[in-house]
Coordinates of C-alpha atoms and ligand atoms in Angstrom, one line a residue:
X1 CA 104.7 -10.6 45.5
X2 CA 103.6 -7.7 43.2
X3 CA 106.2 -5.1 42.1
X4 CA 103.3 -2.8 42.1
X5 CA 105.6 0.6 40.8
X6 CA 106.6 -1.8 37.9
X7 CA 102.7 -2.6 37.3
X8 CA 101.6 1.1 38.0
X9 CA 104.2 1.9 34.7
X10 CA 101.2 0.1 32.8
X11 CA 99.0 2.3 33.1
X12 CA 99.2 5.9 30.8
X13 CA 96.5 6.9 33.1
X14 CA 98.4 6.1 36.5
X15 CA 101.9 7.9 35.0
X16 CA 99.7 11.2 33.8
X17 CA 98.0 11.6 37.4
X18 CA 100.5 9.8 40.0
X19 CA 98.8 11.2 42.9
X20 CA 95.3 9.8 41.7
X21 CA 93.6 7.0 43.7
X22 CA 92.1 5.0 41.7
X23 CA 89.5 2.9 43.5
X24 CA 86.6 2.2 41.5
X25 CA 87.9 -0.9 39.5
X26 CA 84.9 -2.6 39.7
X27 CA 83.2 -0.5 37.4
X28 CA 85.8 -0.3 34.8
X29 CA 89.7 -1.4 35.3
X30 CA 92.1 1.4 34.1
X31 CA 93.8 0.3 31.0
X32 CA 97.6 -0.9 30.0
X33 CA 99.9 0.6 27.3
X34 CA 99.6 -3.0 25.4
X35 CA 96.1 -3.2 25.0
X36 CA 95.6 0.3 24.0
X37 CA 98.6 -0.6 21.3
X38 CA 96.9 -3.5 20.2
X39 CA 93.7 -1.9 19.5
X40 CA 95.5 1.2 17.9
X41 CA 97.7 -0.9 16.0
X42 CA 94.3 -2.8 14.6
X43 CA 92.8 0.7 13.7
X44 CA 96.5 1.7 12.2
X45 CA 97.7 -1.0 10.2
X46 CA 94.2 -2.9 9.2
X47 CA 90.8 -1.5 10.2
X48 CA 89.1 -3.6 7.8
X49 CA 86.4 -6.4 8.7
X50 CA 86.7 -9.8 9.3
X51 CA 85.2 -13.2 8.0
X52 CA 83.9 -11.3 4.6
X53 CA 87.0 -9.5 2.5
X54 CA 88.7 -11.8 -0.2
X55 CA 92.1 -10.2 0.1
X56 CA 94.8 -10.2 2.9
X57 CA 94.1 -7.1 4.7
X58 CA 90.5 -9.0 5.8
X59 CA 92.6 -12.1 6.6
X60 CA 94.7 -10.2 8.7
X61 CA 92.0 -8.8 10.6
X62 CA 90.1 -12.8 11.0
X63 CA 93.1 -14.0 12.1
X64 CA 93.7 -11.6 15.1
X65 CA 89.8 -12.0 16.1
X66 CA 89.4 -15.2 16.1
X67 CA 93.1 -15.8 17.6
X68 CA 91.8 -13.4 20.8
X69 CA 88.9 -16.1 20.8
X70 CA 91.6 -18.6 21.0
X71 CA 93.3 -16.6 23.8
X72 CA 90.2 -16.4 25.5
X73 CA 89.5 -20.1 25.8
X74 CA 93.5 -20.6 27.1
X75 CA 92.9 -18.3 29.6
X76 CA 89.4 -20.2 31.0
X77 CA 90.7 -23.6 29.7
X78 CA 87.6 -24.0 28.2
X79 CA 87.7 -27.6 26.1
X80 CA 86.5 -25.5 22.5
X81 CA 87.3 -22.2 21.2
X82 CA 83.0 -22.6 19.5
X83 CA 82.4 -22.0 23.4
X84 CA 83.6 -18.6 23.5
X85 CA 81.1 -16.0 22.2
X86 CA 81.9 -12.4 22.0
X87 CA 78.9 -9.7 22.9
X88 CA 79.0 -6.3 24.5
X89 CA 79.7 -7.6 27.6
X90 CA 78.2 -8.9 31.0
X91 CA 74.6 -7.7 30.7
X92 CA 74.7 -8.4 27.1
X93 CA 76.4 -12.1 28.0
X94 CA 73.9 -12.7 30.6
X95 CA 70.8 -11.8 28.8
X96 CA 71.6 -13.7 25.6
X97 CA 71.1 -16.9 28.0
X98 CA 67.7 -15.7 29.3
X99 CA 66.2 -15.2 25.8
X100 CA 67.6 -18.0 24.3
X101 CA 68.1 -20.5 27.0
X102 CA 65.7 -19.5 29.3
X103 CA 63.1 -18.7 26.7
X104 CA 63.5 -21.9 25.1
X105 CA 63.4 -24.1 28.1
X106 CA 62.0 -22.7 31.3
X107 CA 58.5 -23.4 31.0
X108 CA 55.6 -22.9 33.3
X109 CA 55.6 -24.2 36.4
X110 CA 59.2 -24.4 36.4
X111 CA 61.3 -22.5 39.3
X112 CA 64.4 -20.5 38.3
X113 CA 66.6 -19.9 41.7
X114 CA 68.6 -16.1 41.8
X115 CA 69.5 -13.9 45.0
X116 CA 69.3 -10.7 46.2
X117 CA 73.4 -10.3 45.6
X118 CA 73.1 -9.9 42.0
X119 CA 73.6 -7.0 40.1
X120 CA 70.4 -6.0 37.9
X121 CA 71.6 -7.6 34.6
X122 CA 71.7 -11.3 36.5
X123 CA 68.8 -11.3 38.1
X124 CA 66.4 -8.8 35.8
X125 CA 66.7 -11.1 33.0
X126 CA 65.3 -13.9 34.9
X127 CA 62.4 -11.9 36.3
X128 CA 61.3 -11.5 32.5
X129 CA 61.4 -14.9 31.9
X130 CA 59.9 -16.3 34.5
X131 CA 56.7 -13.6 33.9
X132 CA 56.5 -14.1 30.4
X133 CA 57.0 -18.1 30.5
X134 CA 54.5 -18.4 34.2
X135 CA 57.7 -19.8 35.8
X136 CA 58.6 -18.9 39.8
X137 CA 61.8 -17.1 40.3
X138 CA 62.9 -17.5 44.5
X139 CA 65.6 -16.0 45.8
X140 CA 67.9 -18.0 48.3
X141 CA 67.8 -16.4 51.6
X142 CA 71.3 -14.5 52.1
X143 CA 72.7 -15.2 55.6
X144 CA 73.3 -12.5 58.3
X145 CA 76.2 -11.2 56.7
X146 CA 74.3 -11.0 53.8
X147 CA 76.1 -14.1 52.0
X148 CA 74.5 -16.9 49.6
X149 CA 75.7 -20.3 51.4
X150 CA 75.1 -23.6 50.5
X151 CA 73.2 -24.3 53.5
X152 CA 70.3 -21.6 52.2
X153 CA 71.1 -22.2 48.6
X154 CA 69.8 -26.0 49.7
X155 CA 66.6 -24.7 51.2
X156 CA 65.1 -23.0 48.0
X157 CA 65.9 -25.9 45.6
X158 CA 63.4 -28.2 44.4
X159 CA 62.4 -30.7 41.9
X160 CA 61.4 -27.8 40.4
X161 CA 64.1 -25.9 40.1
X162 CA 65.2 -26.0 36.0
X163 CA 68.0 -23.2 36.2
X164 CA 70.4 -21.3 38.9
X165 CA 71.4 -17.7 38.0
X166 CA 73.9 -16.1 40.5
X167 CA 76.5 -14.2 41.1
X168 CA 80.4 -15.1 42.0
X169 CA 81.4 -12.3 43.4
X170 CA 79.4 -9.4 44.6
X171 CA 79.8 -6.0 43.1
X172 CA 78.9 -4.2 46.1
X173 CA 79.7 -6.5 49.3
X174 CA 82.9 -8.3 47.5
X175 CA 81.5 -11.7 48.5
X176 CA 82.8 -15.1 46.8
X177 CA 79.9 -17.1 46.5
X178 CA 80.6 -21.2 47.0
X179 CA 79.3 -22.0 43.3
X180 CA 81.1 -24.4 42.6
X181 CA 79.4 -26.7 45.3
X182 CA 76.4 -25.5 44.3
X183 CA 76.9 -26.3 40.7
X184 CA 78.4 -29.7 42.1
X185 CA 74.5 -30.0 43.8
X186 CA 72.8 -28.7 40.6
X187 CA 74.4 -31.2 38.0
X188 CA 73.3 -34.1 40.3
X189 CA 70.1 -33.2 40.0
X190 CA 70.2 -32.2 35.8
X191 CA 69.6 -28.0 36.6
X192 CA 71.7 -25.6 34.5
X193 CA 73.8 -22.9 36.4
X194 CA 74.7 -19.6 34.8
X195 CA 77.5 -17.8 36.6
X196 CA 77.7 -14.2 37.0
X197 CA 81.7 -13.5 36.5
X198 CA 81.6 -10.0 35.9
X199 CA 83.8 -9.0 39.2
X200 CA 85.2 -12.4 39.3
X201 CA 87.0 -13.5 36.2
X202 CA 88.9 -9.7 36.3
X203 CA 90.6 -10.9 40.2
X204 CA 90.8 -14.5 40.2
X205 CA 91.9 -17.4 38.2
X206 CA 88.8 -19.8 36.5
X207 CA 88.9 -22.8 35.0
X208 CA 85.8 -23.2 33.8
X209 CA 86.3 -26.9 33.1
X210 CA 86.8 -27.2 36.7
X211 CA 84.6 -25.0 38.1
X212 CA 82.1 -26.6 35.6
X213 CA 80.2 -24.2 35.1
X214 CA 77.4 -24.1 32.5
X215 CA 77.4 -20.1 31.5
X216 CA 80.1 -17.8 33.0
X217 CA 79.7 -14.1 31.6
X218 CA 81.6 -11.0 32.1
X219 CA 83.2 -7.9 30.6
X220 CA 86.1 -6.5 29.1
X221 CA 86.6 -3.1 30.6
X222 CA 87.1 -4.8 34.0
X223 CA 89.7 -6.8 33.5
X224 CA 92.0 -4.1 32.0
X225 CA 90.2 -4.9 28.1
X226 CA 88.2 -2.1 26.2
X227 CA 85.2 -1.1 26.8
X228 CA 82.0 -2.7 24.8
X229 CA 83.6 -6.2 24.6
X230 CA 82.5 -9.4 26.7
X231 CA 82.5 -12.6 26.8
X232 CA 79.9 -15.6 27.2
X233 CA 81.4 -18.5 27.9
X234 CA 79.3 -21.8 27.2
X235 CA 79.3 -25.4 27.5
X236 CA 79.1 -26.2 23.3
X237 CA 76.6 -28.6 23.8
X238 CA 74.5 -26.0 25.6
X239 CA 74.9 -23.3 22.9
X240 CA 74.5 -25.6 19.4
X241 CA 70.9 -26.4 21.4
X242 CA 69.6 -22.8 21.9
X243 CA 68.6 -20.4 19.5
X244 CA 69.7 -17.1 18.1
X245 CA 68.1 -13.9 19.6
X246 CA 69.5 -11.5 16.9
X247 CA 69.5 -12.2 12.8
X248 CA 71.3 -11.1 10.1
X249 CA 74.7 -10.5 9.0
X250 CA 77.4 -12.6 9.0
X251 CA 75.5 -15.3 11.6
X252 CA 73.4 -16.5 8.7
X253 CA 74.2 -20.0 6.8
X254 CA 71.5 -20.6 4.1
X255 CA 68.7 -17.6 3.0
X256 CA 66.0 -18.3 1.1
X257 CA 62.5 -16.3 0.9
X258 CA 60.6 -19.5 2.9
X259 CA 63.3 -20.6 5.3
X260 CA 66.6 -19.7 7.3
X261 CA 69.5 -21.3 8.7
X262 CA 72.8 -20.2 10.6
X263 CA 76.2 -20.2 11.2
X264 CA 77.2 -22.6 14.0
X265 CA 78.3 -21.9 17.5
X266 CA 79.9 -19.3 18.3
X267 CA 79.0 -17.3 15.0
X268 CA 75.3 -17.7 15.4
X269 CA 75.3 -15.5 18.2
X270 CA 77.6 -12.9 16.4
X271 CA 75.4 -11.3 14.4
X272 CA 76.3 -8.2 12.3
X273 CA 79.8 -6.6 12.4
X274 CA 81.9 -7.8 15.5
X275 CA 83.3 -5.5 17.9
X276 CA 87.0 -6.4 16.3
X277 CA 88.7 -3.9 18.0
X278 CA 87.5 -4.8 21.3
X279 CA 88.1 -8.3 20.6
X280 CA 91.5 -7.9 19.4
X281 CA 92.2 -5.8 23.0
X282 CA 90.7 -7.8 25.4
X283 CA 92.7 -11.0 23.8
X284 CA 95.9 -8.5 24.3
X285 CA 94.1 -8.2 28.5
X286 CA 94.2 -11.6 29.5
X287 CA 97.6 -11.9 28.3
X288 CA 98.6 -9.0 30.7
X289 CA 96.7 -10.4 33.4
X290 CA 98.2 -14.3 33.1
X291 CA 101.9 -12.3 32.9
X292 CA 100.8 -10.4 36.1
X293 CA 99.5 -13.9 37.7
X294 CA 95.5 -13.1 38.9
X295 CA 96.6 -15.7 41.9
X296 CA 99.4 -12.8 42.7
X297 CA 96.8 -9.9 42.6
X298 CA 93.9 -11.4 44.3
X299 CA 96.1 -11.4 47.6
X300 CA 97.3 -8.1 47.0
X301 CA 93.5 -6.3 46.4
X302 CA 92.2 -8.5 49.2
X303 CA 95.3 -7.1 51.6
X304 CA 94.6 -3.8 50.8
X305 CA 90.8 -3.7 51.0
X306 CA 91.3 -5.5 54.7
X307 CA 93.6 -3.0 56.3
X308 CA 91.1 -0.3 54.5
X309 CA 88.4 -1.8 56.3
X310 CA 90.5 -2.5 59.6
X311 CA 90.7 1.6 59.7
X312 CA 87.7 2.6 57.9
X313 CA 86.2 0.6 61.1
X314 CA 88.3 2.4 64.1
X315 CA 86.3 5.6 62.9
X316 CA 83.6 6.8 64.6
X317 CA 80.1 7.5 62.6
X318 CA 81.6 5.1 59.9
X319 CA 79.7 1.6 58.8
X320 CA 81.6 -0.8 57.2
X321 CA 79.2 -3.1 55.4
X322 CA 81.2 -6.0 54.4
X323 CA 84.2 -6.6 57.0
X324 CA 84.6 -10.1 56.2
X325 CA 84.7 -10.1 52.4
X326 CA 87.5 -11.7 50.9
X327 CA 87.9 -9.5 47.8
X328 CA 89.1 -6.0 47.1
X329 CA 85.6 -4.9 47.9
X330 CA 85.2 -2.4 50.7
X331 CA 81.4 -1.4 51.5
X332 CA 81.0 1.7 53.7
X333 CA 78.5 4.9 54.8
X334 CA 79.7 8.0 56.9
X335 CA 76.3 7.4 59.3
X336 CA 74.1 10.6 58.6
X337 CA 76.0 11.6 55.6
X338 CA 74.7 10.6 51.6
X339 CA 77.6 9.1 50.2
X340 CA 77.2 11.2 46.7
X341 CA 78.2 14.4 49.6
X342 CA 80.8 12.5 50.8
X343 CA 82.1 12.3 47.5
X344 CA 82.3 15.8 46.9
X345 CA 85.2 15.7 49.2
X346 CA 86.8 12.3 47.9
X347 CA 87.1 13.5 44.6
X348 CA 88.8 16.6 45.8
X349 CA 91.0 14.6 47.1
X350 CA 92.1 12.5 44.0
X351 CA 90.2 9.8 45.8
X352 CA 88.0 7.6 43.2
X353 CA 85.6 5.9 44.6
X354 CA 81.4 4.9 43.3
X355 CA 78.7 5.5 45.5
X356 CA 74.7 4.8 44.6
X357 CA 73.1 1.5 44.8
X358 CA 75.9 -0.1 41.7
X359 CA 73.1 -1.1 40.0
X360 CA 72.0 -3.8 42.8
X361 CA 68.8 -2.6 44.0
X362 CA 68.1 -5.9 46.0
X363 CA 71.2 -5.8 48.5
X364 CA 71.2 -2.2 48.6
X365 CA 67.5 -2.3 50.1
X366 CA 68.6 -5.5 52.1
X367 CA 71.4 -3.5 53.8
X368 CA 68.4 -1.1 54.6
X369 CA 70.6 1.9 52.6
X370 CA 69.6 3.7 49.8
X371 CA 73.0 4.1 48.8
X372 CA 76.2 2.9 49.6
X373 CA 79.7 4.0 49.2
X374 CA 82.0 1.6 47.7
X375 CA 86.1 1.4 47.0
X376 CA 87.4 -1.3 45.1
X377 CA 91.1 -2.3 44.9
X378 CA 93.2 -3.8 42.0
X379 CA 97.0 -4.8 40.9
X380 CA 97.7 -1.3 40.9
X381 CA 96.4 0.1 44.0
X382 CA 98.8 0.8 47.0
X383 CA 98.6 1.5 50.9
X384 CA 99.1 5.5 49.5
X385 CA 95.7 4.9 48.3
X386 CA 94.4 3.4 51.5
X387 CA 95.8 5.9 53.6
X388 CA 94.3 8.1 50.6
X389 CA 90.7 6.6 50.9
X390 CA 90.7 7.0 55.3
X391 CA 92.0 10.6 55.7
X392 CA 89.2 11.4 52.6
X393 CA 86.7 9.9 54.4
X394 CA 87.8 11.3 58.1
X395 CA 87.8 14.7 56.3
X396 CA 84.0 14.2 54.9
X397 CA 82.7 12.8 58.1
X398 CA 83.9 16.1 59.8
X399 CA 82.8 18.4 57.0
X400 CA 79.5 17.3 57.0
X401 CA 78.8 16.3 60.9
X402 CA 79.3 20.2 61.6
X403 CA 75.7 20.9 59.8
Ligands
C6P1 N1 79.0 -3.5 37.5 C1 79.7 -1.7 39.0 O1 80.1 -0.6 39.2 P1 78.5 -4.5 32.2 O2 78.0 -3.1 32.6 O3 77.5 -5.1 31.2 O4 79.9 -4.4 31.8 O5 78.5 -5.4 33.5 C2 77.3 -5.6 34.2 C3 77.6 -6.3 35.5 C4 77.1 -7.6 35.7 N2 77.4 -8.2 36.9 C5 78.1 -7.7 37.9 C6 78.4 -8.4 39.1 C7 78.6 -6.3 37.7 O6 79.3 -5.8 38.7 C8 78.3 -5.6 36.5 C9 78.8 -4.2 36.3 C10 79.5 -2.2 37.5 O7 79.5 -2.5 39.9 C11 78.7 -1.2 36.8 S1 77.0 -1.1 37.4

């Protein structure tokens, strides 16, 4: 069990507006005392760069980023700290292995399997590739629920089938997607799977060494880290093989006017100055989030979001999208209402919530909505907020069902 008022103490942001429900997690976390500390204290007491300065300051400063690197790999038990590489986060992560894995070996002909779940940085990447390189990108067939099973995943795979990009969890219907029996099915038949853990890795405990995942990407900010920091993680094997998509600084090995070489993994893929603040931080974030115990706030989200949906459903003109979701997820319309009115009223209320298609096109039009609004719970959310979110949302479906 969560002591959630000792959690909620955190959070500057949760003591300066008590009454504030904050529900939209999913697109960024709010942020704890310690990692704002540590990436002040960086700022405050070094602020130098890293890898380059011949004196102590710079040493300083390497030791704490690539120490968050070794935090990093801890926290997925990934076998190497070389398979952790640092970009600006989950769109960033997930495109760096569509230009340089996907560009280097999906060839034409080949068939690259994605879904209609994803958010536009896993799938859109993919798309690319498979125009510029004449490959086919098919989309396994969600179920009525709008789910990827295994079942469907089977009946788009084929011999052609080189990679499998999805997601595992969705950001707007708060599905967990059975990946790792479908990686279990991909590896024994030699195709690559790179995991979408953007709303994943920030609510539930990984090991990627279990899981065996090829590519798992995600973000800081979600997972109570900084802003413009993210992580790809990647089987080393995998990454020595594929090249670098951006050149210059501090990635290069060996410069001369006729030929090139680089750094090895992870640095290759590091070009330029790192984001060593946001490194620094988000090492500080998955040492809050291992204290906290993900195992410990997955329940308590999932709890929440349930008896959210259990009375967002008992209203009348409301349409709960997602009732069986197992995350803190909660999908909902006021029928006849846009949700950006509705919000109008939730934000009047304190009540934070995202509404639009959350940059997933695909199961926004599958859900036959142009927009959908969502509320997503984390460690710090309590039934206040639920009860928060349903009188908001009984308020808005009576303002606007008058006109
Ligand atoms: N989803 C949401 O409100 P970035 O923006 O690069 O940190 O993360 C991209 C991303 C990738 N995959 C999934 C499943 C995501 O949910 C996101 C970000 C936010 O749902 C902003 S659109």
């Amino acid at each position: 069990m969560l002591d959630i008022n000792a959690i909620r103490a955190h959070f500057p942001v949760l003591n300066k507006n008590p009454k504030l429900s904050y529900l939209d997690s999913a697109a960024s976390s709010l942020k704890p005392q310690e990692v704002i500390d540590s990436v002040t204290s960086y700022y405050e007491n070094l602020g130098v760069n890293v890898h380059r300065g011949v004196y102590d300051l710079s040493y300083q400063a390497t030791d704490l980023y690539e120490g968050a690197r070794a935090k990093i790999q801890h926290f997925l038990n990934a076998k190497r700290e070389e398979e952790i590489v640092f970009t600006r986060g989950a769109s960033a992560s997930l495109n760096l292995v569509a230009m340089s894995y996907g560009m280097k070996y999906i060839n034409k002909g080949d068939e690259v399997i994605t879904s209609e779940l994803e958010h536009h940085s896993s799938h859109m990447p993919w798309f690319n590739v498979c125009k510029v390189k004449g490959a086919t990108l098919k989309y396994v067939p969600l179920n009525e629920e709008g789910r990827i099973t295994v079942e469907n995943f089977k009946k788009v795979l084929t011999d052609k089938t080189k990679l499998v990009a999805l997601t595992y969890v969705s950001n707007v219907m708060g599905y967990i997607t059975p990946i790792k029996e479908i990686i279990k099915i991909c590896h024994e038949r030699g195709i690559i799977v790179s995991v979408d853990g953007a709303q994943a890795v920030p609510h539930m405990k990984i090991d990627v060494q279990e899981l065996d995942c090829d590519f798992l990407s995600f973000s800081g900010h979600k997972m109570c880290g900084p802003t413009g920091i993210g992580v790809l993680y990647g089987k080393y094997k995998l990454l020595d093989s594929m090249d670098p998509i951006e050149f210059g600084g501090d990635m290069a090995d060996e410069v001369y006017k006729d030929s090139q070489t680089y750094k090895a993994v992870p640095h290759k893929f590091e070009t330029g100055t790192p984001i060593i603040a946001g490194v620094i931080g988000l090492g500080r974030a998955v040492e809050f989030l291992d204290e906290i115990g993900l195992d410990n706030v997955a329940k308590h989200e999932n709890m929440l979001a349930q008896e959210a949906k259990r009375r967002l459903m008992e209203l009348e003109d409301v349409e709960v999208y997602n009732p069986t979701a197992e995350t803190g997820v909660v999908a909902f319309n006021i029928k006849g209402v846009h949700p950006h009115d509705a919000a109008s009223i939730y934000d009047k209320n304190g009540v934070c919530i995202r509404a639009g298609h959350h940059c997933a096109q695909l199961i926004t039009r599958w859900l036959n909505q142009i927009s959908t609004t969502r509320a997503s719970f984390y460690m710090y959310n309590t039934m206040e907020d639920v009860d928060n979110l349903v009188n908001s949302v009984k308020e808005a479906r009576d303002f606007f069902k008058q006109f």
